[in-house]
Coordinates of C-alpha atoms (C1' of nucleotides) in Angstrom, one line a residue:
Chain A
M1 CA -162.5 55.3 -96.5
V2 CA -164.2 52.9 -93.7
D3 CA -163.0 53.5 -90.1
E4 CA -161.1 50.4 -89.4
S5 CA -161.3 49.9 -85.7
S6 CA -164.7 49.9 -85.5
P7 CA -166.2 47.0 -87.7
A8 CA -162.9 44.8 -87.4
P9 CA -164.3 41.6 -85.6
A10 CA -161.0 41.3 -83.6
V11 CA -159.7 39.2 -86.6
A12 CA -162.5 36.3 -86.5
A13 CA -160.1 33.4 -87.8
K14 CA -158.6 33.1 -91.0
P15 CA -160.9 34.5 -93.8
A16 CA -158.2 35.3 -96.4
A17 CA -154.7 33.3 -96.1
S18 CA -152.0 35.8 -97.7
L19 CA -150.2 34.1 -100.3
H20 CA -146.8 32.9 -97.6
E21 CA -149.1 32.1 -94.7
G22 CA -149.8 29.1 -96.4
L23 CA -146.4 28.1 -97.1
L24 CA -146.0 29.3 -93.0
V25 CA -148.4 26.9 -92.5
A26 CA -147.6 23.7 -94.8
L27 CA -143.8 24.1 -92.9
R28 CA -144.9 24.1 -89.7
D29 CA -147.2 20.6 -90.2
F30 CA -144.2 19.3 -92.2
I31 CA -141.9 20.0 -89.3
V32 CA -144.3 19.5 -86.3
E33 CA -145.1 15.6 -88.0
G34 CA -141.6 15.1 -87.5
N35 CA -140.5 14.5 -91.0
L36 CA -137.3 16.3 -89.9
A37 CA -135.4 14.5 -86.9
D38 CA -134.2 16.0 -83.7
G39 CA -131.6 18.1 -83.6
A40 CA -131.7 17.6 -87.5
R41 CA -130.4 20.9 -89.9
V42 CA -132.7 22.2 -91.7
P43 CA -132.0 22.6 -95.3
E44 CA -132.8 25.5 -97.0
R45 CA -131.9 25.2 -100.4
A46 CA -133.9 21.5 -100.2
L47 CA -136.7 23.2 -98.9
C48 CA -137.0 25.9 -101.4
E49 CA -137.4 22.5 -103.8
R50 CA -139.3 21.0 -102.0
F51 CA -142.4 23.9 -101.6
N52 CA -141.1 25.4 -105.0
I53 CA -140.0 28.9 -103.3
S54 CA -137.6 31.1 -103.5
R55 CA -135.8 31.0 -100.0
T56 CA -136.9 34.6 -99.1
P57 CA -140.0 33.6 -98.0
L58 CA -138.2 30.7 -96.4
R59 CA -136.3 32.0 -94.4
E60 CA -138.7 34.4 -93.1
A61 CA -141.5 31.4 -92.2
L62 CA -138.4 29.8 -90.8
K63 CA -137.2 32.7 -88.4
V64 CA -141.7 32.7 -87.3
L65 CA -140.9 29.2 -86.3
A66 CA -137.8 30.1 -84.0
A67 CA -139.7 32.5 -82.5
E68 CA -142.9 29.6 -81.7
G69 CA -140.3 27.8 -80.3
L70 CA -140.4 25.1 -82.7
I71 CA -136.8 25.3 -84.3
E72 CA -133.3 27.3 -83.6
L73 CA -131.6 29.9 -85.1
L74 CA -127.1 29.1 -84.4
P75 CA -125.6 32.4 -86.6
N76 CA -123.8 31.4 -89.2
R77 CA -124.9 28.2 -89.0
G78 CA -128.1 27.9 -89.5
A79 CA -131.8 26.5 -88.4
R80 CA -131.7 23.3 -86.3
V81 CA -135.0 21.1 -85.5
R82 CA -135.3 22.0 -81.5
E83 CA -134.9 19.1 -79.3
L84 CA -136.9 19.0 -76.2
S85 CA -134.6 18.2 -73.2
P86 CA -137.1 16.5 -70.3
E87 CA -136.4 19.8 -68.8
D88 CA -138.2 21.5 -71.6
V89 CA -141.0 18.5 -71.3
R90 CA -141.3 19.3 -68.0
E91 CA -141.7 23.1 -68.3
L92 CA -143.9 22.6 -71.2
F93 CA -146.5 20.7 -69.7
D94 CA -146.9 22.4 -66.5
V95 CA -147.6 25.8 -68.4
M96 CA -149.9 23.7 -70.4
G97 CA -151.3 22.8 -67.3
G98 CA -151.3 26.6 -66.1
L99 CA -153.2 27.2 -69.2
E100 CA -155.7 24.8 -68.6
A101 CA -156.3 25.7 -65.1
L102 CA -157.3 28.7 -66.4
A103 CA -159.3 27.6 -69.4
G104 CA -161.0 26.1 -67.0
R105 CA -161.4 28.9 -65.0
L106 CA -162.7 31.0 -67.3
A107 CA -165.0 28.3 -68.8
C108 CA -167.3 28.4 -65.7
E109 CA -167.4 31.7 -65.8
R110 CA -169.4 32.1 -69.1
I111 CA -169.9 28.7 -70.3
S112 CA -173.2 28.0 -71.6
E113 CA -175.6 25.3 -71.5
A114 CA -175.2 24.5 -74.6
E115 CA -171.6 23.7 -74.5
F116 CA -171.3 21.9 -71.6
A117 CA -174.3 19.5 -73.1
E118 CA -171.2 19.2 -75.4
I119 CA -168.6 18.3 -73.5
E120 CA -170.6 16.3 -71.3
R121 CA -171.9 14.3 -73.9
M122 CA -168.1 14.3 -75.3
H123 CA -167.4 12.9 -72.1
H124 CA -169.5 10.1 -71.7
D125 CA -168.0 8.8 -75.8
M126 CA -164.7 8.9 -74.0
Y127 CA -166.1 6.7 -70.9
R128 CA -167.4 4.3 -73.3
F129 CA -164.0 3.9 -75.6
Y130 CA -162.6 3.1 -71.7
L131 CA -164.7 0.7 -70.9
R132 CA -164.1 -1.1 -74.2
R133 CA -160.2 0.2 -73.6
D134 CA -160.4 1.6 -77.2
M135 CA -157.0 3.8 -76.9
H136 CA -157.3 5.7 -79.7
G137 CA -160.6 6.4 -80.2
Y138 CA -160.1 7.9 -75.9
F139 CA -156.9 9.6 -76.9
H140 CA -159.0 11.8 -79.5
C141 CA -162.3 12.3 -77.5
N142 CA -160.2 13.0 -74.7
Q143 CA -158.2 15.5 -76.8
A144 CA -161.7 17.0 -78.0
I145 CA -162.6 18.0 -74.6
H146 CA -159.8 19.6 -73.6
L147 CA -160.0 21.7 -75.7
A148 CA -163.6 22.3 -75.9
I149 CA -162.9 23.7 -72.3
V150 CA -160.0 26.0 -73.7
A151 CA -162.5 27.2 -76.4
A152 CA -165.3 27.2 -74.3
A153 CA -163.4 29.9 -72.0
G154 CA -164.2 32.4 -74.6
N155 CA -160.3 33.8 -74.6
A156 CA -158.9 33.9 -78.2
T157 CA -156.2 34.8 -76.6
L158 CA -155.8 31.9 -74.4
A159 CA -156.5 29.5 -77.1
A160 CA -153.4 30.8 -79.5
T161 CA -151.2 30.4 -76.8
Y162 CA -152.2 27.0 -76.2
A163 CA -151.9 26.0 -79.8
S164 CA -148.6 27.4 -80.0
L165 CA -147.4 25.7 -76.8
A166 CA -149.5 22.4 -78.1
G167 CA -147.6 22.3 -81.5
R168 CA -144.2 22.6 -79.4
I169 CA -144.8 19.3 -77.7
R170 CA -146.6 17.4 -79.9
R171 CA -143.3 15.8 -81.3
V172 CA -143.0 13.7 -78.2
R173 CA -146.6 13.3 -77.6
Y174 CA -145.6 9.7 -77.9
S175 CA -144.3 9.3 -74.5
A176 CA -148.0 10.4 -73.4
N177 CA -149.1 6.9 -74.4
L178 CA -150.2 5.6 -70.9
A179 CA -151.2 2.0 -73.2
K180 CA -148.2 0.4 -70.4
D181 CA -150.1 2.0 -67.8
R182 CA -153.5 0.9 -67.2
D183 CA -153.8 1.8 -63.4
R184 CA -152.5 5.3 -64.9
W185 CA -155.6 5.1 -67.7
G186 CA -158.7 4.6 -64.9
E187 CA -156.9 7.7 -62.9
A188 CA -157.4 10.2 -65.4
M189 CA -160.9 8.9 -66.1
R190 CA -161.8 9.8 -62.6
E191 CA -160.0 13.0 -62.9
H192 CA -162.0 13.5 -65.8
E193 CA -165.2 12.9 -63.8
A194 CA -164.0 15.2 -61.5
I195 CA -163.5 17.9 -63.7
L196 CA -166.8 17.5 -65.7
D197 CA -168.3 17.7 -61.8
A198 CA -166.5 20.6 -61.0
L199 CA -167.4 21.8 -64.4
R200 CA -171.3 21.3 -63.6
R201 CA -171.0 23.1 -60.3
R202 CA -168.9 26.3 -62.3
A203 CA -166.8 25.7 -59.4
G204 CA -163.6 27.5 -60.9
S205 CA -160.4 27.2 -58.2
E206 CA -162.0 24.2 -58.0
L207 CA -161.4 23.4 -61.2
S208 CA -158.5 25.0 -62.0
D209 CA -156.6 22.7 -59.1
I210 CA -158.1 19.8 -61.0
L211 CA -157.4 20.1 -64.1
F212 CA -153.2 21.3 -63.1
L213 CA -152.6 18.4 -61.2
H214 CA -154.7 16.2 -63.9
L215 CA -151.9 17.4 -66.1
R216 CA -148.8 17.3 -63.7
N217 CA -150.1 13.6 -63.7
K218 CA -150.0 13.3 -67.1
R219 CA -146.7 14.9 -67.1
K220 CA -145.6 11.7 -64.3
A221 CA -146.8 9.1 -66.4
A222 CA -145.4 10.6 -69.8
Q223 CA -142.2 10.7 -68.1
A224 CA -142.4 7.7 -66.2
S225 CA -143.2 5.9 -69.5
A226 CA -140.2 7.4 -71.8
G227 CA -138.1 8.0 -69.2
Chain B
M1 CA -115.1 18.6 -83.0
V2 CA -117.4 18.7 -80.1
D3 CA -120.2 16.4 -79.4
E4 CA -122.7 19.8 -79.6
S5 CA -125.6 18.5 -78.0
S6 CA -124.6 17.1 -75.0
P7 CA -122.1 20.3 -73.3
A8 CA -124.5 22.4 -74.8
P9 CA -125.9 24.6 -72.0
A10 CA -129.4 24.7 -73.0
V11 CA -128.2 27.9 -74.5
A12 CA -127.3 29.6 -71.4
A13 CA -129.1 33.2 -72.4
K14 CA -127.8 35.6 -74.9
P15 CA -123.6 35.3 -75.1
A16 CA -123.4 36.7 -78.8
A17 CA -126.3 38.1 -80.0
S18 CA -126.7 37.1 -83.9
L19 CA -126.5 40.5 -86.0
H20 CA -130.5 40.0 -87.0
E21 CA -130.6 39.8 -83.1
G22 CA -130.2 43.0 -82.2
L23 CA -132.0 44.6 -85.2
L24 CA -135.3 42.4 -83.2
V25 CA -134.8 43.8 -80.1
A26 CA -134.1 47.3 -81.6
L27 CA -137.5 47.4 -83.6
R28 CA -139.7 45.6 -80.7
D29 CA -138.4 48.7 -78.3
F30 CA -138.9 51.1 -81.1
I31 CA -142.4 49.6 -81.5
V32 CA -143.6 48.6 -78.1
E33 CA -141.9 52.3 -76.6
G34 CA -144.4 53.7 -78.7
N35 CA -142.9 55.6 -81.1
L36 CA -145.3 54.5 -84.2
A37 CA -148.9 55.1 -83.8
D38 CA -151.8 52.8 -82.7
G39 CA -152.8 51.1 -85.5
A40 CA -150.5 53.3 -87.7
R41 CA -149.1 51.8 -90.8
V42 CA -145.1 50.6 -90.1
P43 CA -143.3 52.5 -93.0
E44 CA -140.4 49.6 -94.6
R45 CA -138.0 52.1 -96.0
A46 CA -138.5 54.9 -93.5
L47 CA -137.1 52.4 -90.8
C48 CA -134.5 50.3 -93.1
E49 CA -133.1 54.1 -93.5
R50 CA -133.4 54.2 -89.7
F51 CA -131.3 51.4 -88.7
N52 CA -129.5 51.0 -91.8
I53 CA -130.5 48.0 -93.4
S54 CA -132.3 46.3 -95.8
R55 CA -135.6 45.7 -96.4
T56 CA -134.7 41.7 -96.5
P57 CA -134.0 41.1 -92.8
L58 CA -136.2 44.0 -91.7
R59 CA -139.1 41.9 -92.6
E60 CA -138.0 38.8 -91.4
A61 CA -137.9 40.9 -88.1
L62 CA -142.0 42.4 -88.9
K63 CA -142.6 38.5 -89.4
V64 CA -141.6 37.7 -86.0
L65 CA -143.1 40.5 -84.5
A66 CA -145.9 39.5 -86.1
A67 CA -146.0 36.4 -84.5
E68 CA -145.5 37.9 -81.4
G69 CA -148.6 39.4 -81.6
L70 CA -146.9 43.3 -81.6
I71 CA -147.9 43.9 -84.8
E72 CA -150.1 42.9 -88.0
L73 CA -149.0 41.7 -91.3
L74 CA -152.5 42.5 -94.1
P75 CA -151.7 40.9 -97.5
N76 CA -150.8 43.2 -99.8
R77 CA -150.9 46.0 -97.7
G78 CA -147.7 45.9 -94.8
A79 CA -147.2 46.3 -91.2
R80 CA -149.4 48.2 -88.7
V81 CA -149.2 48.3 -85.4
R82 CA -152.3 46.1 -83.6
E83 CA -154.6 48.0 -82.0
L84 CA -155.8 46.6 -78.4
S85 CA -159.1 46.5 -78.6
P86 CA -161.3 46.5 -75.2
E87 CA -161.4 42.6 -75.2
D88 CA -157.5 42.4 -76.3
V89 CA -156.9 44.3 -72.9
R90 CA -159.7 41.9 -71.4
E91 CA -158.1 38.5 -72.4
L92 CA -154.6 39.7 -72.4
F93 CA -155.4 40.5 -68.4
D94 CA -156.9 37.0 -67.7
V95 CA -153.5 35.4 -69.2
M96 CA -151.8 36.8 -67.1
G97 CA -153.1 36.3 -64.7
G98 CA -153.2 32.8 -65.3
L99 CA -149.7 32.5 -65.9
E100 CA -148.5 34.6 -62.6
A101 CA -151.0 31.8 -60.6
L102 CA -149.3 28.8 -62.3
A103 CA -145.9 31.1 -61.3
G104 CA -147.4 31.5 -57.4
R105 CA -148.3 27.1 -57.8
L106 CA -144.7 26.4 -58.9
A107 CA -143.2 29.0 -57.2
C108 CA -144.2 27.7 -53.4
E109 CA -143.3 24.2 -55.0
R110 CA -139.5 25.2 -55.3
I111 CA -138.7 28.6 -53.6
S112 CA -136.0 28.5 -51.9
E113 CA -135.7 30.3 -48.4
A114 CA -133.6 32.9 -50.0
E115 CA -135.6 33.8 -52.9
F116 CA -138.8 34.2 -50.2
A117 CA -136.4 36.3 -48.8
E118 CA -135.7 38.7 -51.0
I119 CA -139.6 39.0 -52.1
E120 CA -140.6 39.7 -48.6
R121 CA -137.6 42.4 -48.9
M122 CA -139.6 43.7 -52.1
H123 CA -142.4 43.7 -50.2
H124 CA -141.2 45.8 -47.1
D125 CA -140.0 47.9 -49.7
M126 CA -143.5 48.5 -51.9
Y127 CA -144.8 48.7 -48.5
R128 CA -142.5 51.7 -47.7
F129 CA -143.5 53.8 -50.6
Y130 CA -147.2 53.2 -50.4
L131 CA -146.7 55.1 -47.0
R132 CA -145.0 57.5 -48.4
R133 CA -148.0 57.5 -51.3
D134 CA -145.1 57.3 -53.6
M135 CA -146.8 56.4 -57.0
H136 CA -143.6 55.0 -58.8
G137 CA -141.7 53.8 -56.5
Y138 CA -144.6 51.4 -55.5
F139 CA -145.2 50.3 -59.1
H140 CA -141.7 49.9 -60.2
C141 CA -141.8 47.8 -56.6
N142 CA -144.5 45.9 -57.5
Q143 CA -144.0 44.4 -61.0
A144 CA -140.1 43.6 -59.3
I145 CA -142.5 41.4 -57.2
H146 CA -144.5 39.9 -60.1
L147 CA -141.8 39.1 -62.2
A148 CA -139.3 37.8 -59.2
I149 CA -142.1 35.2 -58.4
V150 CA -142.5 33.9 -62.1
A151 CA -138.7 33.5 -61.8
A152 CA -138.7 31.5 -58.7
A153 CA -141.4 29.6 -60.7
G154 CA -138.1 28.4 -62.0
N155 CA -139.9 27.2 -65.5
A156 CA -138.3 29.7 -68.7
T157 CA -140.7 28.3 -70.9
L158 CA -143.3 30.5 -68.9
A159 CA -141.0 32.8 -68.1
A160 CA -140.9 33.4 -72.0
T161 CA -144.5 33.3 -72.9
Y162 CA -144.8 35.8 -69.9
A163 CA -142.6 38.4 -71.1
S164 CA -144.3 37.9 -74.8
L165 CA -147.6 38.5 -73.1
A166 CA -146.4 41.7 -71.3
G167 CA -144.8 43.0 -74.1
R168 CA -148.0 43.0 -75.8
I169 CA -149.8 44.7 -72.8
R170 CA -147.3 47.5 -72.3
R171 CA -148.1 49.6 -75.1
V172 CA -151.3 50.0 -72.4
R173 CA -149.6 50.1 -69.4
Y174 CA -151.4 54.1 -68.7
S175 CA -154.2 52.8 -68.4
A176 CA -153.4 50.9 -65.4
N177 CA -152.7 53.5 -63.3
L178 CA -154.1 53.5 -60.2
A179 CA -153.6 56.9 -59.5
K180 CA -157.0 58.5 -59.5
D181 CA -158.3 55.5 -57.1
R182 CA -157.2 55.1 -54.2
D183 CA -159.4 52.4 -52.8
R184 CA -158.0 50.7 -55.7
W185 CA -154.3 51.1 -54.1
G186 CA -155.2 50.2 -50.6
E187 CA -156.9 46.7 -51.7
A188 CA -154.2 46.1 -53.6
M189 CA -151.8 46.1 -50.7
R190 CA -154.3 44.3 -49.3
E191 CA -153.7 42.0 -51.8
H192 CA -150.3 41.5 -51.9
E193 CA -150.2 41.4 -48.1
A194 CA -152.2 38.0 -49.0
I195 CA -149.6 37.1 -52.2
L196 CA -146.6 36.6 -49.2
D197 CA -148.4 34.9 -46.5
A198 CA -149.8 32.6 -48.9
L199 CA -146.1 32.1 -50.2
R200 CA -144.9 31.8 -46.8
R201 CA -146.9 28.9 -46.2
R202 CA -146.5 27.2 -49.5
A203 CA -149.9 27.2 -49.9
G204 CA -149.6 27.0 -53.9
S205 CA -153.5 26.5 -55.0
E206 CA -154.3 29.3 -52.9
L207 CA -151.5 31.8 -53.9
S208 CA -153.0 30.7 -57.2
D209 CA -156.4 31.9 -56.7
I210 CA -155.0 35.2 -54.7
L211 CA -153.0 35.9 -58.1
F212 CA -155.3 35.6 -60.4
L213 CA -158.3 37.4 -58.2
H214 CA -155.5 40.3 -57.5
L215 CA -155.0 41.0 -61.9
R216 CA -158.3 40.2 -61.9
N217 CA -159.0 43.5 -59.9
K218 CA -155.9 45.3 -61.2
R219 CA -157.8 44.9 -65.0
K220 CA -160.9 45.5 -63.4
A221 CA -159.4 49.1 -62.0
A222 CA -157.9 49.3 -64.8
Q223 CA -161.0 49.7 -67.1
A224 CA -162.9 51.9 -64.9
S225 CA -160.1 54.7 -65.1
A226 CA -159.9 53.5 -69.4
G227 CA -163.5 53.0 -70.3
Chain C
dC1 C1' -168.8 71.5 -106.3
dT2 C1' -169.0 66.6 -106.1
dT3 C1' -168.3 62.2 -107.7
dC4 C1' -166.0 58.7 -110.4
dC5 C1' -162.7 57.3 -113.3
dA6 C1' -157.7 56.0 -115.2
dA7 C1' -152.8 56.8 -115.2
dA8 C1' -148.6 57.4 -112.6
dA9 C1' -146.3 56.4 -107.9
dA10 C1' -145.2 54.2 -104.2
dA11 C1' -145.1 49.9 -101.8
dT12 C1' -145.7 45.5 -101.0
dG13 C1' -143.6 40.1 -102.0
dA14 C1' -140.7 37.4 -103.9
dA15 C1' -136.3 35.9 -107.0
dT16 C1' -131.9 36.7 -107.8
dG17 C1' -127.1 37.9 -106.3
dC18 C1' -122.8 38.5 -104.0
dA19 C1' -119.9 38.6 -100.1
dA20 C1' -118.3 36.7 -95.6
dA21 C1' -118.3 32.6 -92.8
dA22 C1' -118.4 27.7 -91.8
dT23 C1' -117.9 22.8 -93.2
dG24 C1' -115.3 18.9 -95.2
dA25 C1' -111.5 17.3 -97.6
dC26 C1' -106.9 16.9 -97.9
dA27 C1' -101.8 16.4 -97.4
dG28 C1' -98.0 16.9 -94.5
dA29 C1' -96.1 16.6 -90.5
dG30 C1' -95.0 14.6 -86.2
Chain D
dC1 C1' -101.6 6.0 -87.9
dT2 C1' -103.1 10.4 -86.2
dC3 C1' -103.1 15.2 -85.5
dT4 C1' -102.9 19.5 -87.7
dG5 C1' -102.9 23.3 -91.1
dT6 C1' -104.6 25.0 -95.3
dC7 C1' -107.5 25.3 -99.4
dA8 C1' -112.0 24.4 -102.1
dT9 C1' -117.1 23.9 -101.9
dT10 C1' -121.1 24.4 -99.3
dT11 C1' -124.3 27.6 -97.1
dT12 C1' -126.0 31.4 -94.7
dG13 C1' -126.8 36.8 -94.1
dC14 C1' -127.9 40.6 -96.7
dA15 C1' -128.7 43.7 -100.6
dT16 C1' -130.0 44.2 -104.8
dT17 C1' -133.4 43.6 -109.0
dC18 C1' -138.0 42.5 -110.8
dA19 C1' -143.5 41.9 -110.7
dT20 C1' -147.7 42.8 -108.8
dT21 C1' -150.6 44.9 -106.3
dT22 C1' -152.3 48.9 -103.9
dT23 C1' -152.3 54.5 -103.5
dT24 C1' -152.7 58.5 -105.1
dT25 C1' -153.2 62.1 -108.0
dG26 C1' -155.3 64.1 -111.7
dG27 C1' -158.7 64.9 -114.5
dA28 C1' -162.9 64.9 -116.9
dA29 C1' -168.5 64.8 -116.6
dG30 C1' -172.7 65.2 -113.8

DNA sequence: CTTCCAAAAAATGAATGCAAAATGACAGAG
DNA sequence: CTCTGTCATTTTGCATTCATTTTTTGGAAG
């Protein structure tokens, strides 16, 4: 009879996935990856066959996904893939900006030199992609940097919240593609320079502002290209 | 046969609660209000009788509550009320601080004079409670102000995220009671003066800093009194 | 008296069955 | 030809049932 409160390492990661958790992940990916159209009904029966399970665990997973905001449950009318209105997208971008601003602030408080060096390295990689006009590589690097800042904040609750919102907005990510807006690309690169500079100086409040505005500008670019 | 996409007012509020949503709210309150001890097992069977439902809807609600972070699901070992470690509390306070910082920033962008006047009024009320040393009234007013700022941000996603975290931390709220720390009380009051001042000047970035630090100080006070 | 093992008892996770509501089709009236 | 009211089919929501795992209890050995 071991005491459970002290040795519990604050739910480290996901060592042992319960059977139904696998289904949840699979279903989440299935929806996030766009296998279902926006606003489409989520066919219970078809998904049961698709994943070889009965309706009970599927419906449980659906409830969780609804709580996460990925789908919406209409009483007696089943589940629908949640459509993101332009207003929703605006809200999501702002909240992600707020969370990144927080992450930057916290990261300044506790980031190690090694972690910073790693982010700096990624930044230089990204700059090379920028010079080469390699959009794909740039995009990948960009995301890695933002994620690294969130990770450097050392706050699992923040990371989880951030990940949840990121999942919700992923379906609309295409519109954030700035391939057609070369000016924005250069601006974003300059903003990232400022981010790295503030992080180097551990200027939390300043970095917080920069990150929020960075996301704001990203949102504006996305809105301009999409709307 | 009306078209559902255009006239849908973005899920107005909660006009008709689906049957099982009522259960979810009831169960959430039941747990948040502390009817179950920290870390205690959630007795499925007992709750079924308590709410007069079968296990299926209860388990669905449990899954949602687990996604919200209120309880945790151990594979084949049922649900437990999630214990908040000091680390969890630290994280939650910081994330709430980040969200309030964001709320303040957004509020500065879009708050109306009427909304500001309302917050100002609440602030003066709170000051009166402070002068009278009316802890209960002060506390109530304080919370209303913070909620009003979040509301003034005009971001439903932010409000929902904030509410979710607030629910998770509510069980540990007692420790934030600053009754024994008169110095902190005065400091908090001064911080609120600064909050109102920055909001009046629509100084978003500044208000953002103040709000985050306000929550930080609140956390420190809570930690000092609790630990 | 303590410790360890085994079997019973309980609880969890998942599947199936059933009643109610919604969706769609079809026929008749205007 | 269009609109409307009724009926059959599908689907949802919940209860019940079944299999597997865990927990507890009882007893025997050390």
